[in-house]
Coordinates of C-alpha atoms in Angstrom, one line a residue:
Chain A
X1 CA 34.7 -50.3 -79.1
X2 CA 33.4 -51.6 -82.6
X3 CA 31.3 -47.9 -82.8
X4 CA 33.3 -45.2 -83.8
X5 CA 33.7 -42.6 -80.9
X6 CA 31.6 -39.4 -80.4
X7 CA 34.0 -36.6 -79.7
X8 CA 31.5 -34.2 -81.0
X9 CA 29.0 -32.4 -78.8
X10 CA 26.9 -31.1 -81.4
X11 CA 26.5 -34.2 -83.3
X12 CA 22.9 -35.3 -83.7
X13 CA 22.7 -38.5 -81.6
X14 CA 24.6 -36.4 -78.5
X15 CA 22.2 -33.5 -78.9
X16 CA 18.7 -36.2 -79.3
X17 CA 20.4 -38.0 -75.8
X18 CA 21.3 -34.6 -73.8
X19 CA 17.4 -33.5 -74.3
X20 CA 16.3 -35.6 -72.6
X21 CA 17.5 -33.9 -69.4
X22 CA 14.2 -32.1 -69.9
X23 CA 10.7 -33.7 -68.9
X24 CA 8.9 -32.5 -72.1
X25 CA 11.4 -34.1 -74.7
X26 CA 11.3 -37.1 -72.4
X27 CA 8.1 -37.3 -72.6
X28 CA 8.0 -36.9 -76.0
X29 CA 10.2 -39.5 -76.8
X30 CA 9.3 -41.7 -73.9
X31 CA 12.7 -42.0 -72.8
X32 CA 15.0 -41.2 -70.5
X33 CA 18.8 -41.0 -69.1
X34 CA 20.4 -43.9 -66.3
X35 CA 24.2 -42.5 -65.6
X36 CA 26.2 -44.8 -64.1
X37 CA 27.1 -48.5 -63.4
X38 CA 24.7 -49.6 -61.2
X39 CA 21.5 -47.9 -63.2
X40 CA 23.0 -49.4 -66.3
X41 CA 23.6 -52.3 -65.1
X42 CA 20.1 -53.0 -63.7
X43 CA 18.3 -51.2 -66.8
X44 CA 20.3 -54.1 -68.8
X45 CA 18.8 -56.7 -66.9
X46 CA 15.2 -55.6 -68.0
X47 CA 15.0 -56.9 -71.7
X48 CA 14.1 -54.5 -73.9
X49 CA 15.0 -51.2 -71.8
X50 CA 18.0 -49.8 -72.8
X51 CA 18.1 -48.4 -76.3
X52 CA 21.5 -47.3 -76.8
X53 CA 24.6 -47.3 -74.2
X54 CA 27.5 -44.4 -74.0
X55 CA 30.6 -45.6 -72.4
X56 CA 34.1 -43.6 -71.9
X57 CA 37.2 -45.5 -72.7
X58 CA 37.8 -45.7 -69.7
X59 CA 34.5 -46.7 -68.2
X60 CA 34.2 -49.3 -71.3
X61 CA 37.8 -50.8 -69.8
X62 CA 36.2 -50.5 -66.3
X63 CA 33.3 -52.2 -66.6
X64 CA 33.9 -54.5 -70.0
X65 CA 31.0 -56.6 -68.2
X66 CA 28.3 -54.6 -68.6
X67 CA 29.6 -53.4 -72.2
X68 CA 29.1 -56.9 -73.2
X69 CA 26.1 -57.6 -71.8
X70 CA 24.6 -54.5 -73.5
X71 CA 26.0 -56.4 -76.9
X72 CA 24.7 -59.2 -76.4
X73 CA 21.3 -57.6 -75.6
X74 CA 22.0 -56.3 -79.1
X75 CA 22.1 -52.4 -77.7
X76 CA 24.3 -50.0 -79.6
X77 CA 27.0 -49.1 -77.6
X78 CA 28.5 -45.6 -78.5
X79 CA 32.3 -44.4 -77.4
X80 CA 32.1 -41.2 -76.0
X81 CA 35.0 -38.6 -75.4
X82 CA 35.2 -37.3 -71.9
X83 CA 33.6 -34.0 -73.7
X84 CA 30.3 -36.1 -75.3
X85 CA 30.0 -37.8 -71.1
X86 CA 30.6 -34.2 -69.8
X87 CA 27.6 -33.1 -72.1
X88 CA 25.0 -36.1 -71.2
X89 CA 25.8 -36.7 -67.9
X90 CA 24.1 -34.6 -65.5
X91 CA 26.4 -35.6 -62.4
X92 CA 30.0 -33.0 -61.9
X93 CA 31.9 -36.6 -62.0
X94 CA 30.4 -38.8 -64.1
X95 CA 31.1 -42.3 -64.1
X96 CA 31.2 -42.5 -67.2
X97 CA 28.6 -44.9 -68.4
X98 CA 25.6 -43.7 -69.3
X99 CA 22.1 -45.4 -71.6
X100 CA 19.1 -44.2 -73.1
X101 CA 16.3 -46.1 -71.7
X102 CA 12.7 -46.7 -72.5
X103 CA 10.1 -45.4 -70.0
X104 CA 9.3 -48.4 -67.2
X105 CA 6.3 -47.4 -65.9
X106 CA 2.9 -49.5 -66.1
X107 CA -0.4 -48.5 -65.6
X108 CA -1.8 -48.9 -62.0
X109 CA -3.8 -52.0 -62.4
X110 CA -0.8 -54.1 -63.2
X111 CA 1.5 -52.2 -60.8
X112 CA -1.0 -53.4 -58.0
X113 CA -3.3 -56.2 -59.0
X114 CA -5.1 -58.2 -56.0
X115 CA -3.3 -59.4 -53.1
X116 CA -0.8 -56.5 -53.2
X117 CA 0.5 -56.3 -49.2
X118 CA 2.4 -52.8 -49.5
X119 CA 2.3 -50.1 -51.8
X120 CA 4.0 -46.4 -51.6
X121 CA 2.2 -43.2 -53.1
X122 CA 4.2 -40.5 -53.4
X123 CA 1.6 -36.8 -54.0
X124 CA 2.8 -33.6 -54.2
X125 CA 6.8 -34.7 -53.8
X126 CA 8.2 -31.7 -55.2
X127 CA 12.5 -32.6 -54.6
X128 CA 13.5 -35.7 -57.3
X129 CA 16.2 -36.9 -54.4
X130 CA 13.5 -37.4 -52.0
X131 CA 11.6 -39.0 -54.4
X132 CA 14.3 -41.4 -55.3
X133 CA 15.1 -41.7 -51.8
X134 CA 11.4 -43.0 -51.2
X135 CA 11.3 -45.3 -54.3
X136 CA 15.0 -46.8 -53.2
X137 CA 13.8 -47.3 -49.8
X138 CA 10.3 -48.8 -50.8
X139 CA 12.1 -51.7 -52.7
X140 CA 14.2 -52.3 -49.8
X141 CA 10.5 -52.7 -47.5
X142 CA 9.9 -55.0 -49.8
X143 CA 7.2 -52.5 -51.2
X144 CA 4.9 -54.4 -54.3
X145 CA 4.8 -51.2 -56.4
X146 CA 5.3 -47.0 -55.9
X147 CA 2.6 -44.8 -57.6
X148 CA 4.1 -41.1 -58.7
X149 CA 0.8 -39.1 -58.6
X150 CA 0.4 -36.3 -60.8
X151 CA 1.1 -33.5 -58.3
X152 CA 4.2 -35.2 -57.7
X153 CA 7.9 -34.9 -60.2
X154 CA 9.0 -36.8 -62.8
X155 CA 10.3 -40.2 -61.9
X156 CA 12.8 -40.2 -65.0
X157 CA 13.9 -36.8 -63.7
X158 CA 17.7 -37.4 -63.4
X159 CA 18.3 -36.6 -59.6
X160 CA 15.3 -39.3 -58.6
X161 CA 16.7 -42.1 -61.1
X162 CA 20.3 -41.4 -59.3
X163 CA 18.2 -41.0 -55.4
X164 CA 16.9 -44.5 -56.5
X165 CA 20.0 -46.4 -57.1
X166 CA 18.9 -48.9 -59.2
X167 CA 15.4 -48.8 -57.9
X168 CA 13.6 -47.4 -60.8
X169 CA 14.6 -50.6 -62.5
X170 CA 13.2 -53.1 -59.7
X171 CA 9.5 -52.8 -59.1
X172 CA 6.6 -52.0 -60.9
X173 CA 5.8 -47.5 -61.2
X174 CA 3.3 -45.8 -61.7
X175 CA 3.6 -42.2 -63.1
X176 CA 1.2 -39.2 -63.3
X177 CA -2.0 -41.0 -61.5
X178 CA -4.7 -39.2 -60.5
X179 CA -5.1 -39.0 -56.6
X180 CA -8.3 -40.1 -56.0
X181 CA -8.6 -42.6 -58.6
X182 CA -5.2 -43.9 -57.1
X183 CA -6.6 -44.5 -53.7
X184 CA -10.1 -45.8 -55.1
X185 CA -8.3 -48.5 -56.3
X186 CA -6.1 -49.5 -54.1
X187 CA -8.9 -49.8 -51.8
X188 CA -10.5 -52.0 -54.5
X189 CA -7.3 -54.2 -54.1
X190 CA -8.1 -55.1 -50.3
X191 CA -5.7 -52.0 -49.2
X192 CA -5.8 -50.0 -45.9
X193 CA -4.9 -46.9 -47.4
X194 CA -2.7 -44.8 -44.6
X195 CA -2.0 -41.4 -44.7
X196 CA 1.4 -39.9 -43.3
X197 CA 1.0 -36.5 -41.8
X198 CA 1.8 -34.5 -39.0
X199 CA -1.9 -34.0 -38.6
X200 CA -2.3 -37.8 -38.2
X201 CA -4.4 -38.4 -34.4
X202 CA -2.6 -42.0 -33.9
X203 CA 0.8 -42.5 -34.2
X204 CA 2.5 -45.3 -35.8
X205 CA 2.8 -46.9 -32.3
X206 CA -0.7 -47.2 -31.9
X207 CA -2.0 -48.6 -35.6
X208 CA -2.3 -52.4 -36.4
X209 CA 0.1 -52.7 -39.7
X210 CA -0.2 -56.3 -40.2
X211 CA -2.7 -56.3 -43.1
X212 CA -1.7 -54.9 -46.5
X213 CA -1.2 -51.3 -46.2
X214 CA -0.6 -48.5 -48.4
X215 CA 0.8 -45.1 -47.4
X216 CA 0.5 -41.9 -48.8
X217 CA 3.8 -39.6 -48.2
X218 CA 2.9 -35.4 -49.0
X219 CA 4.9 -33.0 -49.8
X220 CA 8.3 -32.3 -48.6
X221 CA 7.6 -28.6 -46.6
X222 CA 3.4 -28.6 -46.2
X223 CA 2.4 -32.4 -46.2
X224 CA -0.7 -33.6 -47.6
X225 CA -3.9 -31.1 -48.7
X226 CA -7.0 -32.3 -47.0
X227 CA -8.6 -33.2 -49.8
X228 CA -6.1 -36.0 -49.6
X229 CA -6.0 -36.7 -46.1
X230 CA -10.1 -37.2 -46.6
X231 CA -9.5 -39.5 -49.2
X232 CA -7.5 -42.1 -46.8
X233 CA -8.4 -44.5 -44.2
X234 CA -6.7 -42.7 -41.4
X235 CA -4.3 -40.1 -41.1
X236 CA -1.3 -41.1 -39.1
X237 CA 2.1 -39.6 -37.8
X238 CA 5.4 -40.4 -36.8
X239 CA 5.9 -40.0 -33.4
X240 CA 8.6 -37.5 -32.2
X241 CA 9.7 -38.2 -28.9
X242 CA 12.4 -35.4 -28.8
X243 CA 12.3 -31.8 -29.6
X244 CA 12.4 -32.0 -33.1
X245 CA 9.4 -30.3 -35.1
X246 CA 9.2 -33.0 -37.8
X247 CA 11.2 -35.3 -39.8
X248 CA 12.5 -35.1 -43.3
X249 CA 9.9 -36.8 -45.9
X250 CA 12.2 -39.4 -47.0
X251 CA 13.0 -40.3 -43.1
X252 CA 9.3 -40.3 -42.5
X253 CA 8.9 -42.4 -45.5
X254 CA 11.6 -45.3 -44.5
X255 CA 10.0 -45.5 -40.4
X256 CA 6.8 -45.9 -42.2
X257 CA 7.6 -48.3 -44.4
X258 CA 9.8 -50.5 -42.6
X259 CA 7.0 -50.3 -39.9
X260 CA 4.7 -52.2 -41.8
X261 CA 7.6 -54.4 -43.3
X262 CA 7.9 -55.7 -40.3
X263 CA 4.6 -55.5 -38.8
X264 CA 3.3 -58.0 -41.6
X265 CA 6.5 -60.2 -41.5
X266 CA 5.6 -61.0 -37.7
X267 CA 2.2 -61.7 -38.6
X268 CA 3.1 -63.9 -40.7
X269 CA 5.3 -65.7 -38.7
X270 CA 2.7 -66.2 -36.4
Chain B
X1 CA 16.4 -1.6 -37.0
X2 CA 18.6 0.6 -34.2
X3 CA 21.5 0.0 -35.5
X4 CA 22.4 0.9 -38.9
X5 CA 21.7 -1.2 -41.8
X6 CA 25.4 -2.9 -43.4
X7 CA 25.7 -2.8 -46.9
X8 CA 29.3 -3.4 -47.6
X9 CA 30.3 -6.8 -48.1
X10 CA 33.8 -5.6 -47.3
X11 CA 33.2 -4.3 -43.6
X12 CA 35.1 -6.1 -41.1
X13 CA 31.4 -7.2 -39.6
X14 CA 30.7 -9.5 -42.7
X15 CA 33.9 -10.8 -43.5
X16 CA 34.8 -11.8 -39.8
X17 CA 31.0 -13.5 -40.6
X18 CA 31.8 -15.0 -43.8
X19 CA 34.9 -16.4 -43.1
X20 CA 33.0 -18.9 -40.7
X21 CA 32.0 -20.9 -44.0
X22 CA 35.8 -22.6 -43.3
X23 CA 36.2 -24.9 -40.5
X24 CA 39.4 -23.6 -40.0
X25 CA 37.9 -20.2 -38.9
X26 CA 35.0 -21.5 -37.2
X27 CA 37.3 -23.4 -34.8
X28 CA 39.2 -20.4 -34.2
X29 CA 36.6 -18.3 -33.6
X30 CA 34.8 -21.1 -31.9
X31 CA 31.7 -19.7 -33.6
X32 CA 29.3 -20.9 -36.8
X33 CA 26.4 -19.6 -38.8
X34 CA 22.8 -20.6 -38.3
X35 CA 20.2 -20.2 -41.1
X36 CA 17.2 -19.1 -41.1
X37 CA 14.1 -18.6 -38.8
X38 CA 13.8 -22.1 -37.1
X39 CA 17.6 -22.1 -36.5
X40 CA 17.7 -18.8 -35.1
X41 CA 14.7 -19.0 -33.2
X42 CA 16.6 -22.3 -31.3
X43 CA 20.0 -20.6 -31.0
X44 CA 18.0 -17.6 -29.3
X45 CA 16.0 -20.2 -27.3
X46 CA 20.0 -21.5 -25.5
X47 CA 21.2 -18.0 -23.5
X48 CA 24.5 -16.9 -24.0
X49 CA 24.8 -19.2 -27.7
X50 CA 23.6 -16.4 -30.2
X51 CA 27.0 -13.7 -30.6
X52 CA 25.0 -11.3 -33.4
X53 CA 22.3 -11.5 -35.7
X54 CA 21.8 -10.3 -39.0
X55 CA 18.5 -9.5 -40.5
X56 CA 17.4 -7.8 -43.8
X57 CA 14.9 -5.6 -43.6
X58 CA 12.0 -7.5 -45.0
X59 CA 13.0 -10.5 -42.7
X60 CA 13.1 -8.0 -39.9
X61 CA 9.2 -7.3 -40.1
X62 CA 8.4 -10.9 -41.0
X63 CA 10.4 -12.3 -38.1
X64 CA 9.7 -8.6 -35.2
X65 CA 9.4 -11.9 -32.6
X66 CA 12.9 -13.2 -33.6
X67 CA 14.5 -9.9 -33.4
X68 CA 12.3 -8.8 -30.4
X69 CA 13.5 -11.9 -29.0
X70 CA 17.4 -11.2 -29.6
X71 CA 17.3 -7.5 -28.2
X72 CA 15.8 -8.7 -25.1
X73 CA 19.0 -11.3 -24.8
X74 CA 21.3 -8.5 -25.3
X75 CA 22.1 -9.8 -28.7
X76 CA 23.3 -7.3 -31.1
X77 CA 20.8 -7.0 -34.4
X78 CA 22.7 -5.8 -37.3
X79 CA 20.1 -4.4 -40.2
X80 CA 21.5 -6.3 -43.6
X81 CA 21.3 -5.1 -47.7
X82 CA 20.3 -7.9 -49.3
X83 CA 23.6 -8.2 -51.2
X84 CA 25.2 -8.4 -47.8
X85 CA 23.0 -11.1 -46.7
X86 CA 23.6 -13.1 -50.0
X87 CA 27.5 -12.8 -49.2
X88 CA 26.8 -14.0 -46.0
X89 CA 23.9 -16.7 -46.7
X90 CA 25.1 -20.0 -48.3
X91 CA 21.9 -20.6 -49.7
X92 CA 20.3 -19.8 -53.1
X93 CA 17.8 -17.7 -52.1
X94 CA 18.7 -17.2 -48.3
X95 CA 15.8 -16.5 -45.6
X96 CA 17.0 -12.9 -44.4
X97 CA 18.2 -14.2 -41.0
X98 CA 21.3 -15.1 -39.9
X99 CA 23.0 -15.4 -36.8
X100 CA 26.5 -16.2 -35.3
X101 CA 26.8 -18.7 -32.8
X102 CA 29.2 -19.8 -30.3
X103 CA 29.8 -23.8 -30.2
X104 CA 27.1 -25.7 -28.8
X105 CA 29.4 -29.2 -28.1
X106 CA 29.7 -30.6 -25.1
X107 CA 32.5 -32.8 -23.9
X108 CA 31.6 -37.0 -24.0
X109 CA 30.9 -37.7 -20.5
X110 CA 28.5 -34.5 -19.9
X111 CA 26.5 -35.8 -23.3
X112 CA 26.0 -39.3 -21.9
X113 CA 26.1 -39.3 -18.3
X114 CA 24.7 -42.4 -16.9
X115 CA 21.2 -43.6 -17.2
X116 CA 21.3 -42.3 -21.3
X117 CA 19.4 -45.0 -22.8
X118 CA 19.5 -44.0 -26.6
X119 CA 22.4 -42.4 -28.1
X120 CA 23.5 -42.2 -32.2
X121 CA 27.3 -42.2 -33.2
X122 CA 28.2 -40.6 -36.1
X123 CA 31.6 -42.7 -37.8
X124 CA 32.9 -41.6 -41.3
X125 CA 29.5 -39.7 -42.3
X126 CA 30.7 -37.3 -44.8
X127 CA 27.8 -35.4 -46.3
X128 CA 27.0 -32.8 -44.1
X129 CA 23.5 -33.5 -45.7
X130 CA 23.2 -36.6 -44.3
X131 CA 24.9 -35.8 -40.9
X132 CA 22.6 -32.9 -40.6
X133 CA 19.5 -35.5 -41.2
X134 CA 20.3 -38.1 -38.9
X135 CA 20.9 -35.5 -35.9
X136 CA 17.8 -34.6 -36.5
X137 CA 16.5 -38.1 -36.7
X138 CA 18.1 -38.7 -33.4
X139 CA 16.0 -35.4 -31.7
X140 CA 12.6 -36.9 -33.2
X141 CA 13.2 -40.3 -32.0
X142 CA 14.1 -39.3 -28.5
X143 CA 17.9 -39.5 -28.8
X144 CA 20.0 -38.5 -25.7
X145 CA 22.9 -37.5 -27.3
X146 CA 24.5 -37.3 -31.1
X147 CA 28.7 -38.1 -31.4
X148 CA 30.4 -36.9 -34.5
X149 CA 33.5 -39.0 -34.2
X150 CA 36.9 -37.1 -35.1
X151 CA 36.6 -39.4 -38.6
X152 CA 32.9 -37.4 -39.5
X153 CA 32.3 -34.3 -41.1
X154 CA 31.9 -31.0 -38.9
X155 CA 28.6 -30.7 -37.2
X156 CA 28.8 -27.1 -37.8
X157 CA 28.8 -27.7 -41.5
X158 CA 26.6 -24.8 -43.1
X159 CA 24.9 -27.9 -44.6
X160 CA 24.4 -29.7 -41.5
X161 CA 23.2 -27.3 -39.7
X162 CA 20.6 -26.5 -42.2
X163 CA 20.0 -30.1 -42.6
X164 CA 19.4 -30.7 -38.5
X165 CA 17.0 -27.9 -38.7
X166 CA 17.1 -26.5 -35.4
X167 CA 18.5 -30.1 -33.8
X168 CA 21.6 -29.1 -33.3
X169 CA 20.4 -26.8 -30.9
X170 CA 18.4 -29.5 -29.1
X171 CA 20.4 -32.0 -28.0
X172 CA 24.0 -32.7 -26.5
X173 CA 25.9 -32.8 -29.5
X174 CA 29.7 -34.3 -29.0
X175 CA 32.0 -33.4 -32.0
X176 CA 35.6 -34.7 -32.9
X177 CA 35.6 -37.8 -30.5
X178 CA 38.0 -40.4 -31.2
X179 CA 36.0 -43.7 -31.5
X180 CA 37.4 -46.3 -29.7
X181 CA 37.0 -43.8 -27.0
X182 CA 33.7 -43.0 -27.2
X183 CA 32.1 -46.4 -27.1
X184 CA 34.6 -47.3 -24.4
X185 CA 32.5 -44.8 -22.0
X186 CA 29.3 -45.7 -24.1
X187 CA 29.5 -49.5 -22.6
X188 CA 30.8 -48.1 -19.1
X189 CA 27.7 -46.2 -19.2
X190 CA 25.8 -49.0 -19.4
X191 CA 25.0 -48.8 -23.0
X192 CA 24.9 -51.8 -25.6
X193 CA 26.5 -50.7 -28.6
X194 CA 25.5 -51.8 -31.7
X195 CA 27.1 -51.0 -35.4
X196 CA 24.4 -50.6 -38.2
X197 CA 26.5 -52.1 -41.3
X198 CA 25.3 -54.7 -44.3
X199 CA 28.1 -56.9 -43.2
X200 CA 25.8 -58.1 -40.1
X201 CA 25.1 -61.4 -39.6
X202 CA 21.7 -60.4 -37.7
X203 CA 19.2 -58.2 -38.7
X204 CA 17.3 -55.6 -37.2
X205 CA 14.3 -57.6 -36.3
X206 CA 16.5 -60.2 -34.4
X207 CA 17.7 -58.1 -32.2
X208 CA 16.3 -57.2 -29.1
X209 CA 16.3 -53.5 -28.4
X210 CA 14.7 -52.6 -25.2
X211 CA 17.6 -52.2 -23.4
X212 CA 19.1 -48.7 -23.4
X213 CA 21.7 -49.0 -26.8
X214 CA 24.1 -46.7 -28.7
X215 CA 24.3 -47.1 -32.5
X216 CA 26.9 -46.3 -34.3
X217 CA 26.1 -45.4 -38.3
X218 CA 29.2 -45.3 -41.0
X219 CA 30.2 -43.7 -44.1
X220 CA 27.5 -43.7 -47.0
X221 CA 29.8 -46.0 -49.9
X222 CA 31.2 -48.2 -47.7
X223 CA 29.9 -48.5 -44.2
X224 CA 32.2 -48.9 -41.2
X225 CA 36.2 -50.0 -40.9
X226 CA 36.5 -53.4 -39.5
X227 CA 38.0 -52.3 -36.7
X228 CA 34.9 -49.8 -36.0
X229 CA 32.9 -53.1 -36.1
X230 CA 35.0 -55.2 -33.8
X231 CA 34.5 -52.5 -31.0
X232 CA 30.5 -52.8 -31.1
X233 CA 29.2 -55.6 -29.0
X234 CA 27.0 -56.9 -32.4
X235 CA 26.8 -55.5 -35.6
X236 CA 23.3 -55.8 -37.4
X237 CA 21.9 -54.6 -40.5
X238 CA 18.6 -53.5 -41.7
X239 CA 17.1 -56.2 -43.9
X240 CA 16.2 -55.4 -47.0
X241 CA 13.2 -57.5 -48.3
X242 CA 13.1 -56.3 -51.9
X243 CA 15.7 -56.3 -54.3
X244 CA 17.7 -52.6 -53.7
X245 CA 21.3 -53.3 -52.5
X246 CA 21.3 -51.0 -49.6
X247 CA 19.7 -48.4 -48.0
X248 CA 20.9 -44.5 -47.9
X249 CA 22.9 -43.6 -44.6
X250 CA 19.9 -41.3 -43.4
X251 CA 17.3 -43.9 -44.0
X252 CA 19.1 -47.1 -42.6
X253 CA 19.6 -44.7 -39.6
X254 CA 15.7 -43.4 -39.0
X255 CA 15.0 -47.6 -39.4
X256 CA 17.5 -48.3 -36.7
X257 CA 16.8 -45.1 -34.2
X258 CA 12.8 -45.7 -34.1
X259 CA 13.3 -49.4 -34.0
X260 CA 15.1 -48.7 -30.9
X261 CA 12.8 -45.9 -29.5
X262 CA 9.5 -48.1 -30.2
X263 CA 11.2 -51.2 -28.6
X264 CA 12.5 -49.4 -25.7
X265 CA 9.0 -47.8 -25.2
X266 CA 6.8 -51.0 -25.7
X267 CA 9.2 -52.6 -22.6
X268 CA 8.4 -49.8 -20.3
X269 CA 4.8 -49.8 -21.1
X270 CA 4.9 -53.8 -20.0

């Protein structure tokens, strides 16, 4: 490495980068932490992201690729003693890489302009992994943007960038958005706005998905409050055709999801 | 309670109880620990599956139906301190229930006799987390049977079991089967069987799923062996239409499952 290496825990630029395990210096510095290869690698690939990179001697060996490509992207890149990577990363076996990134989010408007065909809310997800779960597997649906509400965690919380697997980094987010104004606009934006809950009449089975669709996903133990269920188009549930009481949120999320995926792709076709 | 409350973490009772944390004790005892209201409530719900149950005393008047319940089987009740319960519990802040259960697996052939039409094979999954979620999966989408082959993590995983939340208890559950086995009697039951894995050359929506079909799900970093795959009559992936790599193991499977329960639904409705 051309930096010298951080072997000390205490020293300022450690201490400014572990903070940021906590939402309010996060905010405050509108930055947050992407631990490992994959995250790194895809924060790299968004120009201007990643403000400074922290690389073992052995991860910086490992994965000379992405140590370059930080370089050349003119990102500091900072040795770090298995102590210093024991002290950022948030992981029991970290992988040794680890950046500082700049927030990603965007305001609504531009995370879903017109002609949007499938957006994800997430309101009142309380667990990070499910949330990352959710964001990870609306990318893969091919989703055109996920809006965090503001009854729902922190995006840049460390257990949702990990959940997303790169996902953060791939489509346009939306963080702390007001519910209501949320759905006003995606309606706006030529959206059927769908909420999933148990309390949902029609089942996925029996609802047309081939026009753009947004879904609403609640919270992890109590689902949606009505005041959101009022707020969409129609309440709808995921069938259960065993025994089982409900399914996970993130489970939920992907049947959904994948549902309309492939509802508008056959439309298309048509 | 009538019997009198433990509150020694050292009696026999609770560390014959504890020790079922190991797999090695629970398959000498032949017994596990179920979690928690829903779980017990299901164990209760199969006679002669629930051996004891533990309650603490605040749990006891929240849950009189649960312990009503057990009495009436002729299941002992055992009144529990709350440090006992926390020795006992593996959760953080346990419920106040917990009961030992005897072994709810049945052999292969007695979980998918003929005329099963949708049946989820569990191959290298090792997160009980995940295994736990899929089982339960498998319930909501109408599953006939779950098989943990001998290569997967132990369905009576504290972990899983939490994770199933009361599936385990729902549907024939087949642990420790060799593979090549077990979708030898899945075709000769009449079953297609199809391997989820990224390395398909067809995807999900190519595939036509009405017939009756046993999937078979791999290990969450890096799917299934090739010689997993070679067994399966086709192997197909999920598409991804964004720009994530993969999905999670839980997700890829609720895609797969409901894609198979709506399809198989739709042709009986024709």
């Amino acid at each position: 490495m051309a930096e010298p290496e951080l072997t000390n825990i205490k020293s300022p630029r450690v201490k400014a980068a572990r903070r940021l395990a906590k939402r309010a210096f996060r905010d405050r510095d509108r930055a947050f932490l992407a631990e490992g290869a994959q995250a790194v690698r895809e924060a790299l690939a968004l120009p201007g992201v990643t403000v400074e990179l922290f690389a073992t001697a052995e991860a910086g060996t490992r994965h000379a690729d992405i140590v370059a490509a930080a370089r050349q992207a003119g990102v500091p890149v900072f040795g770090a003693s298995g102590e210093v990577m024991a002290e950022l990363a948030q992981t029991v076996t970290p992988q040794g890489l680890l950046a500082v990134c700049r927030f990603v989010h965007v305001p609504l408007a531009e995370a879903v302009p017109g002609g949007a065909s499938l957006v994800a809310v997430l309101a009142h997800v309380r667990d990070p992994g499910n949330a990352g779960t959710v964001l990870r597997t609306a990318d893969a649906a091919g989703a055109d943007a996920v809006v965090f509400t503001d009854a729902s965690v922190d995006p840049y919380n460390g257990k949702c960038v990990r959940a997303s697997a790169g996902s953060l980094f791939h489509l346009p987010v939306v963080t702390a958005a007001p519910v209501a104004e949320t759905v006003r606009h995606l309606k706006d934006s030529g959206l059927r706005v769908l909420a999933a809950d148990g309390a949902g009449t029609r089942t996925l089975d029996d609802v047309d998905l081939a026009g753009p669709t947004a879904w609403i996903f609640g919270n992890e133990a109590w689902g949606l409050p009505e005041e959101v269920l009022k707020l969409a188009d129609e309440v709808v549930r995921v069938p259960i055709y065993g025994r089982a009481e409900s399914l996970n949120l993130a489970t939920a999320a992907a049947v959904c999801l994948y549902a309309s995926a492939r509802a508008q792709r056959a439309a298309a076709a048509r």
